[in-house]
PDB file of C-alpha atoms and ligand atoms in Angstrom:
ATOM      1  CA  MET A   1      28.305-150.519 -24.562  1.00  0.00           C
ATOM      2  CA  PRO A   2      30.510-153.497 -23.821  1.00  0.00           C
ATOM      3  CA  LEU A   3      33.169-152.823 -21.158  1.00  0.00           C
ATOM      4  CA  HIS A   4      35.859-155.341 -20.335  1.00  0.00           C
ATOM      5  CA  VAL A   5      37.791-154.590 -17.149  1.00  0.00           C
ATOM      6  CA  LEU A   6      40.989-156.614 -17.094  1.00  0.00           C
ATOM      7  CA  ASP A   7      40.837-158.864 -14.066  1.00  0.00           C
ATOM      8  CA  HIS A   8      44.368-160.162 -13.534  1.00  0.00           C
ATOM      9  CA  PRO A   9      46.641-159.982 -10.473  1.00  0.00           C
ATOM     10  CA  LEU A  10      49.547-158.571 -12.503  1.00  0.00           C
ATOM     11  CA  ALA A  11      47.328-155.886 -14.062  1.00  0.00           C
ATOM     12  CA  GLY A  12      46.166-154.826 -10.588  1.00  0.00           C
ATOM     13  CA  HIS A  13      49.763-154.729  -9.335  1.00  0.00           C
ATOM     14  CA  LEU A  14      50.967-152.611 -12.258  1.00  0.00           C
ATOM     15  CA  LEU A  15      48.002-150.250 -11.935  1.00  0.00           C
ATOM     16  CA  SER A  16      48.786-149.804  -8.247  1.00  0.00           C
ATOM     17  CA  GLY A  17      52.264-148.565  -9.216  1.00  0.00           C
ATOM     18  CA  LEU A  18      50.774-146.143 -11.746  1.00  0.00           C
ATOM     19  CA  ARG A  19      48.321-144.771  -9.191  1.00  0.00           C
ATOM     20  CA  ASP A  20      51.020-144.207  -6.546  1.00  0.00           C
ATOM     21  CA  LYS A  21      51.939-140.512  -6.541  1.00  0.00           C
ATOM     22  CA  GLU A  22      55.528-141.378  -5.485  1.00  0.00           C
ATOM     23  CA  THR A  23      56.202-143.353  -8.701  1.00  0.00           C
ATOM     24  CA  PRO A  24      58.763-141.378 -10.780  1.00  0.00           C
ATOM     25  CA  PRO A  25      58.411-140.916 -14.574  1.00  0.00           C
ATOM     26  CA  ASP A  26      60.901-143.661 -15.569  1.00  0.00           C
ATOM     27  CA  SER A  27      59.078-146.316 -13.503  1.00  0.00           C
ATOM     28  CA  PHE A  28      55.734-144.860 -14.600  1.00  0.00           C
ATOM     29  CA  ARG A  29      56.674-145.335 -18.267  1.00  0.00           C
ATOM     30  CA  GLN A  30      57.820-148.911 -17.656  1.00  0.00           C
ATOM     31  CA  LEU A  31      54.642-149.814 -15.723  1.00  0.00           C
ATOM     32  CA  ALA A  32      52.529-148.243 -18.484  1.00  0.00           C
ATOM     33  CA  ARG A  33      54.320-150.289 -21.154  1.00  0.00           C
ATOM     34  CA  VAL A  34      53.811-153.632 -19.404  1.00  0.00           C
ATOM     35  CA  LEU A  35      50.200-152.944 -18.443  1.00  0.00           C
ATOM     36  CA  THR A  36      49.446-151.838 -22.010  1.00  0.00           C
ATOM     37  CA  SER A  37      50.782-155.163 -23.328  1.00  0.00           C
ATOM     38  CA  LEU A  38      48.241-156.995 -21.175  1.00  0.00           C
ATOM     39  CA  LEU A  39      45.456-154.657 -22.307  1.00  0.00           C
ATOM     40  CA  ILE A  40      46.340-155.054 -25.982  1.00  0.00           C
ATOM     41  CA  ILE A  41      46.373-158.840 -25.752  1.00  0.00           C
ATOM     42  CA  GLU A  42      42.848-158.654 -24.339  1.00  0.00           C
ATOM     43  CA  ALA A  43      41.698-155.999 -26.813  1.00  0.00           C
ATOM     44  CA  THR A  44      42.776-158.071 -29.826  1.00  0.00           C
ATOM     45  CA  ARG A  45      40.877-161.194 -28.779  1.00  0.00           C
ATOM     46  CA  GLY A  46      38.367-160.457 -31.581  1.00  0.00           C
ATOM     47  CA  LEU A  47      40.925-160.502 -34.434  1.00  0.00           C
ATOM     48  CA  SER A  48      39.980-162.904 -37.235  1.00  0.00           C
ATOM     49  CA  THR A  49      42.178-165.930 -37.801  1.00  0.00           C
ATOM     50  CA  MET A  50      42.460-168.475 -40.615  1.00  0.00           C
ATOM     51  CA  GLN A  51      43.669-171.998 -40.997  1.00  0.00           C
ATOM     52  CA  ALA A  52      47.253-172.562 -42.136  1.00  0.00           C
ATOM     53  CA  ASN A  53      48.976-175.771 -43.128  1.00  0.00           C
ATOM     54  CA  ILE A  54      52.582-175.938 -41.940  1.00  0.00           C
ATOM     55  CA  GLU A  55      55.190-178.547 -41.167  1.00  0.00           C
ATOM     56  CA  THR A  56      56.731-178.853 -37.740  1.00  0.00           C
ATOM     57  CA  PRO A  57      60.096-180.670 -37.562  1.00  0.00           C
ATOM     58  CA  ILE A  58      58.012-183.765 -36.713  1.00  0.00           C
ATOM     59  CA  GLU A  59      55.044-183.783 -39.147  1.00  0.00           C
ATOM     60  CA  PRO A  60      52.639-181.624 -41.198  1.00  0.00           C
ATOM     61  CA  THR A  61      49.965-179.958 -39.074  1.00  0.00           C
ATOM     62  CA  THR A  62      47.137-177.470 -39.224  1.00  0.00           C
ATOM     63  CA  THR A  63      47.419-174.240 -37.231  1.00  0.00           C
ATOM     64  CA  ARG A  64      45.709-170.863 -37.063  1.00  0.00           C
ATOM     65  CA  VAL A  65      47.290-167.543 -38.018  1.00  0.00           C
ATOM     66  CA  LEU A  66      46.068-163.948 -37.990  1.00  0.00           C
ATOM     67  CA  ALA A  67      43.825-163.121 -40.954  1.00  0.00           C
ATOM     68  CA  GLN A  68      43.017-159.473 -40.294  1.00  0.00           C
ATOM     69  CA  SER A  69      45.337-156.521 -40.276  1.00  0.00           C
ATOM     70  CA  LEU A  70      45.605-154.333 -37.212  1.00  0.00           C
ATOM     71  CA  ALA A  71      45.897-150.579 -36.843  1.00  0.00           C
ATOM     72  CA  VAL A  72      46.557-148.581 -33.701  1.00  0.00           C
ATOM     73  CA  VAL A  73      45.832-144.917 -33.164  1.00  0.00           C
ATOM     74  CA  PRO A  74      47.308-143.337 -30.038  1.00  0.00           C
ATOM     75  CA  ILE A  75      45.749-140.060 -28.911  1.00  0.00           C
ATOM     76  CA  LEU A  76      48.599-137.612 -28.310  1.00  0.00           C
ATOM     77  CA  ARG A  77      50.184-137.046 -26.011  1.00  0.00           C
ATOM     78  CA  ALA A  78      49.476-139.604 -23.291  1.00  0.00           C
ATOM     79  CA  GLY A  79      48.480-142.351 -25.733  1.00  0.00           C
ATOM     80  CA  LEU A  80      52.047-142.361 -27.079  1.00  0.00           C
ATOM     81  CA  GLY A  81      53.047-144.151 -23.876  1.00  0.00           C
ATOM     82  CA  MET A  82      50.956-147.096 -25.110  1.00  0.00           C
ATOM     83  CA  LEU A  83      52.347-147.290 -28.653  1.00  0.00           C
ATOM     84  CA  GLU A  84      55.603-149.185 -28.157  1.00  0.00           C
ATOM     85  CA  PRO A  85      54.014-152.346 -26.700  1.00  0.00           C
ATOM     86  CA  ALA A  86      51.492-152.383 -29.553  1.00  0.00           C
ATOM     87  CA  VAL A  87      54.266-152.279 -32.149  1.00  0.00           C
ATOM     88  CA  GLN A  88      56.259-154.934 -30.305  1.00  0.00           C
ATOM     89  CA  LEU A  89      53.310-157.328 -30.116  1.00  0.00           C
ATOM     90  CA  PHE A  90      52.165-156.656 -33.706  1.00  0.00           C
ATOM     91  CA  PRO A  91      55.207-155.622 -35.803  1.00  0.00           C
ATOM     92  CA  ASP A  92      53.100-155.228 -38.972  1.00  0.00           C
ATOM     93  CA  VAL A  93      50.634-152.830 -37.371  1.00  0.00           C
ATOM     94  CA  ALA A  94      49.638-149.626 -39.190  1.00  0.00           C
ATOM     95  CA  VAL A  95      49.931-146.567 -36.958  1.00  0.00           C
ATOM     96  CA  GLY A  96      47.897-143.367 -37.101  1.00  0.00           C
ATOM     97  CA  TYR A  97      48.026-140.363 -34.797  1.00  0.00           C
ATOM     98  CA  ILE A  98      45.390-138.027 -33.394  1.00  0.00           C
ATOM     99  CA  GLY A  99      46.378-134.990 -31.333  1.00  0.00           C
ATOM    100  CA  LEU A 100      43.760-133.783 -28.857  1.00  0.00           C
ATOM    101  CA  GLU A 101      44.155-131.504 -25.875  1.00  0.00           C
ATOM    102  CA  ARG A 102      41.600-130.755 -23.177  1.00  0.00           C
ATOM    103  CA  HIS A 103      41.049-127.116 -22.316  1.00  0.00           C
ATOM    104  CA  GLU A 104      42.219-126.521 -18.738  1.00  0.00           C
ATOM    105  CA  ASP A 105      38.967-124.826 -17.666  1.00  0.00           C
ATOM    106  CA  THR A 106      36.261-126.466 -19.759  1.00  0.00           C
ATOM    107  CA  ALA A 107      37.864-129.949 -20.223  1.00  0.00           C
ATOM    108  CA  ILE A 108      36.624-129.819 -23.818  1.00  0.00           C
ATOM    109  CA  ALA A 109      39.085-131.500 -26.181  1.00  0.00           C
ATOM    110  CA  ARG A 110      40.506-129.495 -29.099  1.00  0.00           C
ATOM    111  CA  SER A 111      41.998-131.237 -32.116  1.00  0.00           C
ATOM    112  CA  TYR A 112      45.496-130.051 -33.102  1.00  0.00           C
ATOM    113  CA  TYR A 113      46.832-132.906 -35.252  1.00  0.00           C
ATOM    114  CA  SER A 114      45.649-135.887 -37.237  1.00  0.00           C
ATOM    115  CA  LYS A 115      47.433-138.300 -39.544  1.00  0.00           C
ATOM    116  CA  LEU A 116      45.560-141.506 -40.221  1.00  0.00           C
ATOM    117  CA  PRO A 117      46.254-144.276 -42.741  1.00  0.00           C
ATOM    118  CA  ASN A 118      43.474-145.924 -44.728  1.00  0.00           C
ATOM    119  CA  LEU A 119      41.720-148.010 -42.067  1.00  0.00           C
ATOM    120  CA  GLN A 120      39.426-149.874 -44.474  1.00  0.00           C
ATOM    121  CA  GLY A 121      38.840-153.384 -43.144  1.00  0.00           C
ATOM    122  CA  LYS A 122      41.277-152.921 -40.288  1.00  0.00           C
ATOM    123  CA  TYR A 123      40.723-153.961 -36.694  1.00  0.00           C
ATOM    124  CA  THR A 124      41.639-150.672 -35.045  1.00  0.00           C
ATOM    125  CA  LEU A 125      42.694-149.972 -31.479  1.00  0.00           C
ATOM    126  CA  CYS A 126      42.338-146.412 -30.188  1.00  0.00           C
ATOM    127  CA  LEU A 127      44.909-145.945 -27.420  1.00  0.00           C
ATOM    128  CA  ASP A 128      44.373-143.409 -24.658  1.00  0.00           C
ATOM    129  CA  PRO A 129      45.149-144.193 -21.022  1.00  0.00           C
ATOM    130  CA  MET A 130      42.478-141.944 -19.483  1.00  0.00           C
ATOM    131  CA  LEU A 131      38.758-142.044 -20.322  1.00  0.00           C
ATOM    132  CA  ALA A 132      37.485-139.150 -18.210  1.00  0.00           C
ATOM    133  CA  THR A 133      34.585-137.144 -19.733  1.00  0.00           C
ATOM    134  CA  GLY A 134      34.964-139.308 -22.844  1.00  0.00           C
ATOM    135  CA  GLY A 135      35.095-136.230 -25.091  1.00  0.00           C
ATOM    136  CA  SER A 136      38.564-137.032 -26.476  1.00  0.00           C
ATOM    137  CA  ALA A 137      37.800-140.696 -27.131  1.00  0.00           C
ATOM    138  CA  ALA A 138      34.433-139.948 -28.767  1.00  0.00           C
ATOM    139  CA  GLN A 139      36.049-137.408 -31.144  1.00  0.00           C
ATOM    140  CA  ALA A 140      38.928-139.732 -31.969  1.00  0.00           C
ATOM    141  CA  ILE A 141      36.648-142.697 -32.682  1.00  0.00           C
ATOM    142  CA  SER A 142      34.482-140.589 -35.022  1.00  0.00           C
ATOM    143  CA  LEU A 143      37.617-139.722 -36.990  1.00  0.00           C
ATOM    144  CA  ILE A 144      38.810-143.338 -36.996  1.00  0.00           C
ATOM    145  CA  LYS A 145      35.419-144.520 -38.277  1.00  0.00           C
ATOM    146  CA  SER A 146      35.445-141.876 -41.010  1.00  0.00           C
ATOM    147  CA  HIS A 147      38.663-143.487 -42.284  1.00  0.00           C
ATOM    148  CA  GLY A 148      36.892-146.819 -42.736  1.00  0.00           C
ATOM    149  CA  ALA A 149      37.894-148.909 -39.696  1.00  0.00           C
ATOM    150  CA  ALA A 150      36.026-152.224 -39.608  1.00  0.00           C
ATOM    151  CA  THR A 151      36.072-152.668 -35.833  1.00  0.00           C
ATOM    152  CA  VAL A 152      37.172-150.144 -33.237  1.00  0.00           C
ATOM    153  CA  VAL A 153      38.261-151.075 -29.712  1.00  0.00           C
ATOM    154  CA  MET A 154      39.028-148.368 -27.154  1.00  0.00           C
ATOM    155  CA  VAL A 155      41.985-149.320 -24.953  1.00  0.00           C
ATOM    156  CA  CYS A 156      42.496-147.345 -21.770  1.00  0.00           C
ATOM    157  CA  VAL A 157      44.121-147.733 -18.377  1.00  0.00           C
ATOM    158  CA  VAL A 158      41.503-146.016 -16.217  1.00  0.00           C
ATOM    159  CA  SER A 159      37.896-145.325 -17.199  1.00  0.00           C
ATOM    160  CA  ALA A 160      35.303-143.168 -15.442  1.00  0.00           C
ATOM    161  CA  PRO A 161      31.542-143.830 -15.496  1.00  0.00           C
ATOM    162  CA  GLU A 162      30.980-140.422 -17.117  1.00  0.00           C
ATOM    163  CA  GLY A 163      33.332-141.231 -20.004  1.00  0.00           C
ATOM    164  CA  LEU A 164      31.823-144.656 -20.493  1.00  0.00           C
ATOM    165  CA  ALA A 165      28.356-143.076 -20.723  1.00  0.00           C
ATOM    166  CA  THR A 166      29.592-140.558 -23.307  1.00  0.00           C
ATOM    167  CA  LEU A 167      31.075-143.326 -25.426  1.00  0.00           C
ATOM    168  CA  GLU A 168      27.986-145.479 -25.096  1.00  0.00           C
ATOM    169  CA  ALA A 169      25.865-142.618 -26.426  1.00  0.00           C
ATOM    170  CA  ALA A 170      28.228-141.771 -29.304  1.00  0.00           C
ATOM    171  CA  HIS A 171      29.605-145.199 -30.270  1.00  0.00           C
ATOM    172  CA  PRO A 172      27.483-147.936 -28.649  1.00  0.00           C
ATOM    173  CA  GLU A 173      29.166-150.775 -30.584  1.00  0.00           C
ATOM    174  CA  VAL A 174      32.699-149.921 -29.467  1.00  0.00           C
ATOM    175  CA  LEU A 175      34.240-152.293 -26.926  1.00  0.00           C
ATOM    176  CA  VAL A 176      36.187-150.584 -24.140  1.00  0.00           C
ATOM    177  CA  VAL A 177      39.050-152.562 -22.610  1.00  0.00           C
ATOM    178  CA  ALA A 178      40.367-150.969 -19.411  1.00  0.00           C
ATOM    179  CA  ALA A 179      42.397-151.883 -16.350  1.00  0.00           C
ATOM    180  CA  ALA A 180      39.891-150.153 -14.055  1.00  0.00           C
ATOM    181  CA  LYS A 181      36.517-148.459 -13.829  1.00  0.00           C
ATOM    182  CA  ASP A 182      36.919-145.739 -11.226  1.00  0.00           C
ATOM    183  CA  ARG A 183      34.343-143.953  -9.076  1.00  0.00           C
ATOM    184  CA  CYS A 184      33.700-140.547 -10.697  1.00  0.00           C
ATOM    185  CA  LEU A 185      35.221-137.286 -11.918  1.00  0.00           C
ATOM    186  CA  ASN A 186      36.146-134.383  -9.633  1.00  0.00           C
ATOM    187  CA  ASP A 187      35.184-130.754 -10.274  1.00  0.00           C
ATOM    188  CA  ARG A 188      38.220-130.363 -12.587  1.00  0.00           C
ATOM    189  CA  LYS A 189      37.113-133.433 -14.575  1.00  0.00           C
ATOM    190  CA  TYR A 190      39.957-135.591 -13.287  1.00  0.00           C
ATOM    191  CA  ILE A 191      39.266-139.241 -12.558  1.00  0.00           C
ATOM    192  CA  VAL A 192      38.804-140.170  -8.871  1.00  0.00           C
ATOM    193  CA  PRO A 193      40.779-141.929  -7.443  1.00  0.00           C
ATOM    194  CA  GLY A 194      42.545-142.069 -10.831  1.00  0.00           C
ATOM    195  CA  LEU A 195      46.258-141.517 -11.120  1.00  0.00           C
ATOM    196  CA  GLY A 196      46.496-137.779 -11.845  1.00  0.00           C
ATOM    197  CA  ASP A 197      47.533-136.349 -15.185  1.00  0.00           C
ATOM    198  CA  PHE A 198      48.868-139.282 -17.191  1.00  0.00           C
ATOM    199  CA  GLY A 199      50.689-137.161 -19.778  1.00  0.00           C
ATOM    200  CA  ASP A 200      52.438-135.074 -17.130  1.00  0.00           C
ATOM    201  CA  ARG A 201      53.487-138.156 -15.167  1.00  0.00           C
ATOM    202  CA  LEU A 202      54.696-139.923 -18.327  1.00  0.00           C
ATOM    203  CA  TYR A 203      56.779-137.007 -19.543  1.00  0.00           C
ATOM    204  CA  GLY A 204      57.743-135.337 -16.232  1.00  0.00           C
ATOM    205  CA  THR A 205      55.933-132.093 -17.098  1.00  0.00           C
ATOM    206  CA  PHE A 206      54.504-131.062 -13.730  1.00  0.00           C
TER     207      PHE A 206
HETATM  208  C1  PRP B 301      44.145-136.444 -21.287  1.00  0.00           C
HETATM  209  C2  PRP B 301      44.127-137.921 -21.618  1.00  0.00           C
HETATM  210  C3  PRP B 301      42.994-138.031 -22.582  1.00  0.00           C
HETATM  211  C4  PRP B 301      42.038-136.982 -22.089  1.00  0.00           C
HETATM  212  C5  PRP B 301      40.914-137.658 -21.383  1.00  0.00           C
HETATM  213  O1  PRP B 301      44.797-135.749 -22.307  1.00  0.00           O
HETATM  214  O2  PRP B 301      45.323-138.389 -22.133  1.00  0.00           O
HETATM  215  O3  PRP B 301      43.356-137.779 -23.926  1.00  0.00           O
HETATM  216  O4  PRP B 301      42.767-136.142 -21.199  1.00  0.00           O
HETATM  217  O5  PRP B 301      39.978-136.741 -20.979  1.00  0.00           O
HETATM  218  P1  PRP B 301      38.493-136.710 -21.542  1.00  0.00           P
HETATM  219  O6  PRP B 301      37.982-138.111 -21.486  1.00  0.00           O
HETATM  220  O7  PRP B 301      37.804-135.808 -20.559  1.00  0.00           O
HETATM  221  O8  PRP B 301      38.511-136.139 -22.915  1.00  0.00           O
HETATM  222  P2  PRP B 301      45.128-134.193 -22.215  1.00  0.00           P
HETATM  223  O9  PRP B 301      44.064-133.398 -22.906  1.00  0.00           O
HETATM  224  O10 PRP B 301      45.423-133.810 -20.801  1.00  0.00           O
HETATM  225  O11 PRP B 301      46.411-134.071 -23.110  1.00  0.00           O
HETATM  226  P3  PRP B 301      47.848-134.751 -22.989  1.00  0.00           P
HETATM  227  O12 PRP B 301      47.668-136.203 -23.297  1.00  0.00           O
HETATM  228  O13 PRP B 301      48.618-134.034 -24.048  1.00  0.00           O
HETATM  229  O14 PRP B 301      48.392-134.514 -21.621  1.00  0.00           O
HETATM  230  N1  URA B 302      43.389-136.791 -18.132  1.00  0.00           N
HETATM  231  C1  URA B 302      44.265-137.299 -17.267  1.00  0.00           C
HETATM  232  O1  URA B 302      45.469-137.423 -17.577  1.00  0.00           O
HETATM  233  N2  URA B 302      43.836-137.670 -16.055  1.00  0.00           N
HETATM  234  C2  URA B 302      42.549-137.578 -15.683  1.00  0.00           C
HETATM  235  O2  URA B 302      42.202-137.944 -14.546  1.00  0.00           O
HETATM  236  C3  URA B 302      41.636-137.029 -16.590  1.00  0.00           C
HETATM  237  C4  URA B 302      42.074-136.641 -17.823  1.00  0.00           C
END
């Protein structure tokens, strides 16, 4: 499975702020928004473009414009923290939602909500900051594919080797764009070193 780890000084700096346990929710949300913008720019590198003929104030010229429509699907709840930058960068984006929650003891994700548009032909980004066991992402991508998405890219902040292996087995063609590949999971299936519970830190629900 292709994995692209964003290698940029600003991405590393922003991720450092997210990892820091002293970072309060308001700063955490702001750091998440800016880092997500960088991730989305990278994750949409594969969008199709087409030639356009326009006129600048100086002379007619040939340019390239986007030729493929984009959809984004945040996985609730933590993925919602990545939605705003997607909509700002791509105002015409179609948005779907998938609600998944890991069981506290088993870490198995349970689906509690889903509302997806028709994704036929769409370049679709699945947004979830944490790829831990990969169970949530694998379920979400199956659902996204069943709605016809042409290409699916998984966008996350931190990925774990275990989650990457799960996705590779379930969806080998899906590109993962992440800000980091961390060491492993702990016995509670949290990413190590990770940044803790993203949803709790985003929404101040400790
Ligand atoms: C977190 C995270 C992912 C999932 C990753 O969500 O946002 O969706 O865990 O874990 P996995 O790769 O092992 O499936 P959580 O279930 O804690 O829900 P929340 O976003 O509502 O906090
Ligand atoms: N979900 C999180 O928010 N953090 C982890 O480390 C694993 C799953």
